[in-house]
């Protein structure tokens, strides 16, 4: 469910950028910033990277209490909040452009910070609603985030994505993502 929500989000922002900026290529990618070896994890540059940096349980809701009161033995879906970092990974000498795209991300969520089936028909039917809140971190907190990621600082902004519901109904047959297609001449 996390992958579906974040893939949807990156496609929505890319579509918005294509329409507003009249560009053809995708500027937003879903990726870690560095790989296990500490190298940059994405191909190319001049991109906004969406990285999941934390998951927390939503504790302000009382679904479990309501189910116990009704005598139901069902477990309520787990409600989680995801903390997403939008980092500007741009070529050396393109710092100004990286700041522009961080501003575009801020403007995008100022324009649309709630996603539901009425305003976002492409939203997975298992996701009821997503709400985005800008998070303001102190310099020390931001330094800790970048240190824990094992990366050097890039211009970034962090949003909390609220209200993703997770239950066992999301588990389906597992099929790994297709990452490339190869032609094998030895197969007839």
Coordinates of N, CA and C in Angstrom, one line a residue:
X1 N 0.8 -1.2 0.0 CA 0.0 0.0 0.0 C 0.9 1.3 0.0
X2 N 2.0 1.2 0.7 CA 2.9 2.3 0.7 C 3.4 2.6 -0.7
X3 N 3.8 1.6 -1.4 CA 4.3 1.7 -2.8 C 3.2 2.3 -3.7
X4 N 2.0 1.8 -3.6 CA 0.9 2.3 -4.4 C 0.7 3.8 -4.1
X5 N 0.7 4.2 -2.9 CA 0.4 5.6 -2.5 C 1.5 6.5 -3.0
X6 N 2.8 6.1 -2.9 CA 3.9 6.9 -3.3 C 4.1 7.0 -4.8
X7 N 3.8 5.8 -5.5 CA 3.8 5.8 -6.9 C 2.8 6.8 -7.5
X8 N 1.6 6.7 -6.9 CA 0.5 7.6 -7.3 C 0.9 9.0 -7.2
X9 N 1.5 9.3 -6.0 CA 1.9 10.7 -5.7 C 3.0 11.2 -6.7
X10 N 4.0 10.4 -7.0 CA 5.0 10.8 -8.0 C 4.4 11.1 -9.4
X11 N 3.5 10.2 -9.8 CA 2.9 10.4 -11.1 C 2.0 11.6 -11.1
X12 N 1.3 11.9 -10.0 CA 0.5 13.1 -9.9 C 1.3 14.4 -10.1
X13 N 2.4 14.4 -9.3 CA 3.3 15.6 -9.4 C 3.9 15.7 -10.7
X14 N 4.4 14.6 -11.3 CA 5.0 14.7 -12.7 C 4.0 15.2 -13.7
X15 N 2.7 14.8 -13.6 CA 1.7 15.2 -14.5 C 1.4 16.7 -14.3
X16 N 1.4 17.2 -13.1 CA 1.3 18.6 -12.8 C 2.4 19.4 -13.4
X17 N 3.6 18.9 -13.2 CA 4.8 19.6 -13.8 C 4.7 19.6 -15.3
X18 N 4.4 18.5 -15.9 CA 4.3 18.5 -17.4 C 3.3 19.5 -17.9
X19 N 2.2 19.6 -17.2 CA 1.1 20.6 -17.6 C 1.6 22.0 -17.4
X20 N 2.1 22.3 -16.2 CA 2.4 23.7 -15.8 C 3.7 24.2 -16.4
X21 N 4.7 23.3 -16.5 CA 6.0 23.7 -17.0 C 6.3 23.4 -18.5
X22 N 5.3 22.7 -19.1 CA 5.5 22.3 -20.5 C 6.7 21.5 -20.7
X23 N 7.0 20.5 -19.8 CA 8.1 19.6 -20.0 C 7.6 18.2 -20.3
X24 N 8.5 17.4 -20.9 CA 8.1 16.1 -21.3 C 8.6 15.0 -20.4
X25 N 9.8 15.2 -19.8 CA 10.4 14.2 -19.0 C 9.9 14.2 -17.5
X26 N 9.9 13.1 -16.8 CA 9.5 13.1 -15.4 C 10.6 13.7 -14.6
X27 N 10.3 14.6 -13.7 CA 11.2 15.2 -12.8 C 11.2 14.6 -11.4
X28 N 10.1 13.9 -11.1 CA 10.0 13.4 -9.8 C 10.1 11.9 -9.8
X29 N 11.0 11.3 -9.0 CA 11.2 9.9 -8.9 C 11.1 9.4 -7.4
X30 N 10.6 8.2 -7.3 CA 10.5 7.6 -6.0 C 11.8 6.7 -5.8
X31 N 12.6 7.1 -4.8 CA 13.9 6.4 -4.7 C 14.5 6.7 -3.3
X32 N 15.4 5.8 -2.9 CA 16.2 6.2 -1.7 C 17.3 7.2 -2.3
X33 N 18.0 7.9 -1.5 CA 18.9 8.8 -1.9 C 20.3 8.1 -2.2
X34 N 20.7 7.3 -1.3 CA 21.9 6.5 -1.5 C 21.6 5.0 -1.4
X35 N 22.4 4.2 -2.1 CA 22.2 2.8 -2.0 C 23.0 2.2 -0.8
X36 N 23.0 0.9 -0.7 CA 23.7 0.3 0.5 C 25.2 0.6 0.5
X37 N 25.8 0.9 -0.6 CA 27.2 1.2 -0.6 C 27.5 2.7 -0.4
X38 N 26.5 3.5 -0.3 CA 26.7 4.9 -0.1 C 26.7 5.7 -1.3
X39 N 26.5 5.1 -2.5 CA 26.5 5.8 -3.8 C 25.1 6.4 -4.0
X40 N 25.1 7.4 -4.9 CA 23.8 8.0 -5.3 C 22.9 6.9 -5.9
X41 N 21.7 6.7 -5.5 CA 20.9 5.6 -5.9 C 20.1 5.8 -7.1
X42 N 20.0 7.0 -7.7 CA 19.2 7.2 -8.9 C 20.1 7.4 -10.1
X43 N 19.5 7.1 -11.2 CA 20.2 7.3 -12.5 C 19.9 8.7 -13.0
X44 N 20.9 9.4 -13.5 CA 20.7 10.7 -14.0 C 20.7 11.7 -12.9
X45 N 20.3 13.0 -13.3 CA 20.3 14.0 -12.3 C 19.1 15.0 -12.7
X46 N 19.1 16.1 -12.1 CA 18.0 17.1 -12.3 C 16.7 16.5 -12.0
X47 N 16.6 15.9 -10.8 CA 15.3 15.2 -10.4 C 15.0 15.7 -9.0
X48 N 13.7 15.5 -8.7 CA 13.2 15.6 -7.3 C 13.0 14.2 -6.8
X49 N 13.7 13.8 -5.7 CA 13.6 12.4 -5.2 C 12.6 12.4 -4.0
X50 N 11.7 11.5 -4.1 CA 10.8 11.3 -3.0 C 11.3 10.1 -2.2
X51 N 11.6 10.3 -0.9 CA 12.2 9.3 -0.1 C 11.4 9.2 1.2
X52 N 11.0 7.9 1.5 CA 10.3 7.7 2.8 C 11.4 7.7 3.9
X53 N 11.2 8.6 4.9 CA 12.2 8.7 5.9 C 11.7 8.2 7.3
X54 N 10.3 8.0 7.4 CA 9.8 7.5 8.7 C 8.4 7.1 8.5
X55 N 8.0 6.1 9.3 CA 6.6 5.6 9.4 C 6.2 5.7 10.8
X56 N 5.0 6.2 11.1 CA 4.5 6.3 12.5 C 3.0 5.8 12.5
X57 N 2.6 5.3 13.6 CA 1.3 4.9 13.8 C 0.4 6.1 14.1
X58 N -0.7 6.2 13.5 CA -1.6 7.3 13.8 C -2.3 7.0 15.1
X59 N -2.1 7.7 16.2 CA -2.6 7.4 17.5 C -3.9 8.3 17.9
X60 N -4.2 9.2 17.1 CA -5.4 10.1 17.4 C -6.7 9.5 17.1
X61 N -6.7 8.3 16.4 CA -8.0 7.7 16.1 C -8.3 6.5 17.1
X62 N -9.6 6.2 17.3 CA -10.0 5.2 18.2 C -10.7 4.1 17.6
X63 N -10.3 3.6 16.4 CA -11.0 2.5 15.8 C -11.0 1.2 16.6
X64 N -9.9 0.9 17.3 CA -9.8 -0.3 18.1 C -10.9 -0.3 19.2
X65 N -11.0 0.8 19.8 CA -12.0 1.0 20.9 C -13.4 0.8 20.4
X66 N -13.7 1.4 19.2 CA -15.0 1.2 18.6 C -15.3 -0.2 18.3
X67 N -14.4 -1.0 17.7 CA -14.6 -2.4 17.4 C -14.8 -3.2 18.7
X68 N -14.1 -2.9 19.7 CA -14.3 -3.7 21.0 C -15.6 -3.4 21.6
X69 N -16.1 -2.1 21.5 CA -17.4 -1.8 22.0 C -18.5 -2.5 21.3
X70 N -18.4 -2.6 20.0 CA -19.4 -3.3 19.2 C -19.4 -4.8 19.3
X71 N -18.4 -5.3 20.0 CA -18.3 -6.8 20.1 C -17.6 -7.5 18.9
X72 N -17.1 -6.7 18.0 CA -16.5 -7.3 16.8 C -15.1 -7.9 17.1
X73 N -14.9 -9.1 16.5 CA -13.5 -9.7 16.7 C -12.6 -9.2 15.6
X74 N -13.1 -8.5 14.7 CA -12.2 -8.0 13.6 C -11.2 -7.0 14.1
X75 N -10.1 -7.0 13.4 CA -9.1 -5.9 13.8 C -9.3 -4.8 12.8
X76 N -9.2 -3.6 13.4 CA -9.3 -2.4 12.5 C -8.0 -2.2 11.7
X77 N -8.1 -1.6 10.6 CA -6.9 -1.3 9.8 C -5.9 -0.5 10.6
X78 N -4.7 -0.7 10.3 CA -3.6 0.1 10.9 C -3.6 1.4 10.2
X79 N -3.7 2.5 10.9 CA -3.6 3.9 10.2 C -2.1 4.4 10.5
X80 N -1.4 4.7 9.4 CA -0.1 5.2 9.5 C 0.1 6.5 8.9
X81 N 1.1 7.2 9.3 CA 1.6 8.5 8.7 C 2.9 8.2 8.2
X82 N 3.2 8.7 7.0 CA 4.5 8.5 6.3 C 5.2 9.9 6.3
X83 N 6.4 9.9 6.6 CA 7.2 11.2 6.5 C 8.0 11.1 5.2
X84 N 7.8 12.0 4.3 CA 8.4 12.0 3.0 C 9.3 13.2 2.8
X85 N 10.5 12.9 2.3 CA 11.4 14.0 2.0 C 11.5 14.1 0.5
X86 N 11.3 15.3 0.0 CA 11.4 15.7 -1.4 C 12.8 16.4 -1.5
X87 N 13.8 15.8 -2.1 CA 15.1 16.3 -2.3 C 15.4 16.7 -3.7
X88 N 16.1 17.8 -3.9 CA 16.4 18.3 -5.2 C 17.8 17.8 -5.6
X89 N 17.9 16.8 -6.5 CA 19.2 16.3 -6.9 C 19.5 16.8 -8.3
X90 N 20.3 17.9 -8.4 CA 20.5 18.6 -9.6 C 22.0 18.7 -9.9
X91 N 22.4 18.8 -11.1 CA 23.8 18.9 -11.5 C 24.5 20.0 -10.8
X92 N 25.8 19.8 -10.7 CA 26.7 20.9 -10.1 C 26.5 22.2 -11.0
X93 N 26.3 23.3 -10.4 CA 26.1 24.5 -11.1 C 24.7 24.8 -11.4
X94 N 23.8 23.9 -11.0 CA 22.4 24.0 -11.2 C 21.6 24.2 -9.9
X95 N 22.3 24.8 -8.9 CA 21.7 25.0 -7.6 C 20.4 25.9 -7.7
X96 N 20.4 26.9 -8.5 CA 19.2 27.8 -8.6 C 18.0 27.0 -9.1
X97 N 18.3 26.1 -10.1 CA 17.2 25.2 -10.6 C 16.7 24.3 -9.5
X98 N 17.6 23.8 -8.7 CA 17.1 22.9 -7.6 C 16.2 23.7 -6.6
X99 N 16.5 24.9 -6.3 CA 15.7 25.7 -5.5 C 14.3 26.0 -6.1
X100 N 14.3 26.2 -7.4 CA 13.1 26.4 -8.1 C 12.2 25.2 -8.0
X101 N 12.7 24.0 -8.2 CA 11.9 22.8 -8.1 C 11.4 22.5 -6.6
X102 N 12.2 22.9 -5.6 CA 11.7 22.8 -4.3 C 10.5 23.7 -4.1
X103 N 10.6 24.9 -4.6 CA 9.5 25.9 -4.6 C 8.3 25.3 -5.3
X104 N 8.5 24.6 -6.4 CA 7.4 24.0 -7.2 C 6.7 23.0 -6.3
X105 N 7.5 22.2 -5.6 CA 6.9 21.2 -4.7 C 6.0 21.9 -3.6
X106 N 6.6 22.9 -3.0 CA 5.8 23.7 -2.0 C 4.5 24.2 -2.6
X107 N 4.6 24.8 -3.8 CA 3.4 25.4 -4.5 C 2.4 24.3 -4.8
X108 N 2.9 23.1 -5.2 CA 2.0 22.0 -5.5 C 1.2 21.6 -4.3
X109 N 1.8 21.4 -3.2 CA 1.0 21.0 -2.0 C 0.2 22.2 -1.4
X110 N 0.6 23.4 -1.7 CA -0.2 24.5 -1.3 C -1.5 24.5 -2.1
X111 N -1.4 24.1 -3.4 CA -2.5 24.0 -4.3 C -3.4 22.8 -4.0
X112 N -2.8 21.7 -3.7 CA -3.5 20.4 -3.5 C -2.8 19.6 -2.4
X113 N -3.4 19.6 -1.2 CA -2.8 18.9 -0.1 C -3.6 17.7 0.4
X114 N -4.8 17.6 -0.2 CA -5.7 16.5 0.1 C -6.0 15.7 -1.2
X115 N -5.9 14.4 -1.1 CA -6.2 13.6 -2.3 C -7.3 12.6 -1.9
X116 N -8.3 12.6 -2.7 CA -9.4 11.6 -2.5 C -9.9 11.1 -3.9
X117 N -10.9 10.3 -3.9 CA -11.4 9.8 -5.2 C -12.1 10.8 -6.0
X118 N -12.6 11.9 -5.4 CA -13.3 12.9 -6.1 C -12.3 13.8 -6.9
X119 N -11.2 14.2 -6.3 CA -10.2 15.1 -6.9 C -9.1 14.4 -7.5
X120 N -9.0 13.0 -7.3 CA -7.8 12.3 -7.8 C -8.4 10.9 -8.3
X121 N -9.0 10.8 -9.5 CA -9.5 9.5 -9.9 C -8.5 8.4 -10.0
X122 N -7.3 8.7 -10.1 CA -6.2 7.6 -10.2 C -5.8 7.0 -8.9
X123 N -6.4 7.5 -7.8 CA -6.0 7.0 -6.5 C -6.5 5.6 -6.3
X124 N -5.6 4.7 -5.8 CA -6.0 3.3 -5.6 C -7.3 3.2 -4.8
X125 N -8.2 2.3 -5.2 CA -9.5 2.2 -4.6 C -9.4 1.8 -3.1
X126 N -8.3 1.2 -2.7 CA -8.1 0.8 -1.3 C -7.6 2.0 -0.4
X127 N -7.3 3.1 -1.0 CA -6.9 4.3 -0.3 C -8.0 5.3 -0.2
X128 N -8.5 5.6 0.9 CA -9.6 6.5 1.1 C -9.2 7.9 0.8
X129 N -8.2 8.4 1.5 CA -7.8 9.8 1.5 C -6.4 9.9 1.9
X130 N -5.6 10.8 1.3 CA -4.3 11.2 1.8 C -4.2 12.7 2.0
X131 N -3.6 13.1 3.2 CA -3.5 14.5 3.5 C -2.1 14.8 3.8
X132 N -1.6 15.9 3.2 CA -0.2 16.3 3.3 C 0.0 17.5 4.2
X133 N 0.9 17.4 5.1 CA 1.2 18.6 6.0 C 2.7 18.8 5.9
X134 N 3.1 20.1 5.7 CA 4.5 20.5 5.7 C 5.1 20.3 7.1
X135 N 6.2 19.8 7.2 CA 6.9 19.6 8.5 C 8.1 20.6 8.5
X136 N 8.3 21.3 9.6 CA 9.4 22.2 9.8 C 10.3 21.6 10.8
X137 N 11.5 21.3 10.4 CA 12.6 20.7 11.2 C 13.6 21.7 11.6
X138 N 14.1 21.6 12.8 CA 15.2 22.5 13.2 C 16.5 22.1 12.4
X139 N 17.5 22.9 12.4 CA 18.7 22.6 11.7 C 19.3 21.3 12.2
X140 N 19.3 21.1 13.5 CA 19.8 19.9 14.1 C 19.0 18.7 13.7
X141 N 17.7 18.8 13.7 CA 16.9 17.6 13.2 C 17.2 17.3 11.8
X142 N 17.3 18.3 10.9 CA 17.5 18.1 9.5 C 18.9 17.5 9.3
X143 N 19.9 18.0 10.1 CA 21.2 17.4 10.0 C 21.2 15.9 10.4
X144 N 20.4 15.5 11.4 CA 20.3 14.1 11.8 C 19.6 13.3 10.7
X145 N 18.6 13.8 10.1 CA 18.0 13.1 9.0 C 19.0 12.8 7.9
X146 N 19.7 13.8 7.4 CA 20.7 13.6 6.4 C 21.8 12.6 6.8
X147 N 22.3 12.8 8.1 CA 23.3 11.8 8.6 C 22.8 10.4 8.6
X148 N 21.5 10.2 9.0 CA 21.0 8.8 9.1 C 20.8 8.3 7.7
X149 N 20.6 9.1 6.7 CA 20.5 8.6 5.3 C 21.9 8.3 4.7
X150 N 22.9 8.9 5.3 CA 24.3 8.7 4.8 C 24.6 9.5 3.6
X151 N 23.9 10.6 3.5 CA 24.1 11.4 2.3 C 24.5 12.9 2.6
X152 N 25.0 13.6 1.7 CA 25.3 15.0 1.8 C 24.0 15.8 1.6
X153 N 23.9 16.9 2.3 CA 22.7 17.8 2.2 C 22.4 18.2 0.8
X154 N 21.1 18.2 0.4 CA 20.6 18.7 -0.8 C 19.4 19.6 -0.4
X155 N 19.0 20.6 -1.2 CA 17.8 21.3 -0.8 C 16.6 20.3 -0.8
X156 N 15.8 20.5 0.3 CA 14.7 19.5 0.5 C 13.6 20.2 1.3
X157 N 12.5 19.4 1.3 CA 11.3 19.8 2.1 C 10.7 18.5 2.5
X158 N 10.1 18.5 3.7 CA 9.6 17.2 4.3 C 8.1 17.4 4.5
X159 N 7.3 16.4 4.1 CA 5.9 16.4 4.3 C 5.5 15.2 5.1
X160 N 4.5 15.3 5.9 CA 3.8 14.2 6.6 C 2.6 13.8 5.8
X161 N 2.6 12.6 5.3 CA 1.4 12.1 4.6 C 0.5 11.3 5.6
X162 N -0.6 11.8 5.9 CA -1.5 11.3 6.9 C -2.5 10.3 6.4
X163 N -2.9 9.4 7.2 CA -4.1 8.5 7.1 C -4.0 7.4 6.0
X164 N -2.9 6.8 5.9 CA -2.8 5.6 5.1 C -3.3 4.4 5.9
X165 N -4.3 3.7 5.4 CA -4.8 2.5 6.2 C -4.2 1.3 5.6
X166 N -3.7 0.4 6.5 CA -3.1 -0.8 6.1 C -3.8 -2.0 6.8
X167 N -4.3 -3.0 6.1 CA -4.9 -4.2 6.6 C -4.4 -5.4 5.8
X168 N -4.7 -6.6 6.3 CA -4.2 -7.7 5.6 C -4.9 -7.9 4.2
X169 N -6.0 -7.1 3.9 CA -6.6 -7.2 2.6 C -5.8 -6.7 1.5
X170 N -4.7 -5.9 1.8 CA -3.9 -5.4 0.8 C -2.9 -6.5 0.3
X171 N -2.7 -7.6 1.0 CA -1.8 -8.6 0.6 C -2.4 -9.4 -0.5
X172 N -1.7 -9.4 -1.6 CA -2.1 -10.1 -2.8 C -0.9 -11.0 -3.2
X173 N -1.1 -11.7 -4.3 CA 0.0 -12.5 -4.8 C 1.2 -11.5 -5.0
X174 N 2.4 -11.9 -4.6 CA 3.5 -11.1 -4.7 C 4.2 -11.3 -6.1
X175 N 4.3 -10.3 -6.8 CA 5.0 -10.3 -8.1 C 6.0 -9.2 -8.1
X176 N 7.3 -9.5 -8.2 CA 8.3 -8.4 -8.2 C 8.1 -7.5 -9.4
X177 N 8.5 -6.2 -9.2 CA 8.4 -5.2 -10.2 C 9.3 -5.6 -11.4
X178 N 8.9 -5.3 -12.6 CA 9.7 -5.5 -13.7 C 10.6 -4.3 -13.9
X179 N 11.9 -4.5 -13.8 CA 12.8 -3.3 -13.9 C 13.5 -3.2 -15.2
X180 N 13.5 -4.3 -16.0 CA 14.1 -4.2 -17.3 C 13.6 -5.3 -18.2
X181 N 13.7 -5.2 -19.5 CA 13.3 -6.2 -20.4 C 14.6 -6.5 -21.2
X182 N 14.9 -7.8 -21.3 CA 16.1 -8.2 -22.1 C 15.7 -9.1 -23.2
X183 N 16.4 -9.1 -24.3 CA 16.1 -10.0 -25.4 C 17.2 -11.1 -25.3
X184 N 16.7 -12.3 -25.1 CA 17.7 -13.4 -25.0 C 17.6 -14.2 -26.3
X185 N 18.6 -14.1 -27.2 CA 18.6 -14.7 -28.5 C 18.6 -16.3 -28.4
X186 N 19.1 -16.8 -27.3 CA 19.1 -18.3 -27.2 C 17.8 -18.9 -27.0
X187 N 16.8 -18.1 -26.7 CA 15.4 -18.7 -26.5 C 14.7 -18.5 -27.8
X188 N 14.1 -19.6 -28.3 CA 13.3 -19.5 -29.5 C 11.9 -19.2 -29.3

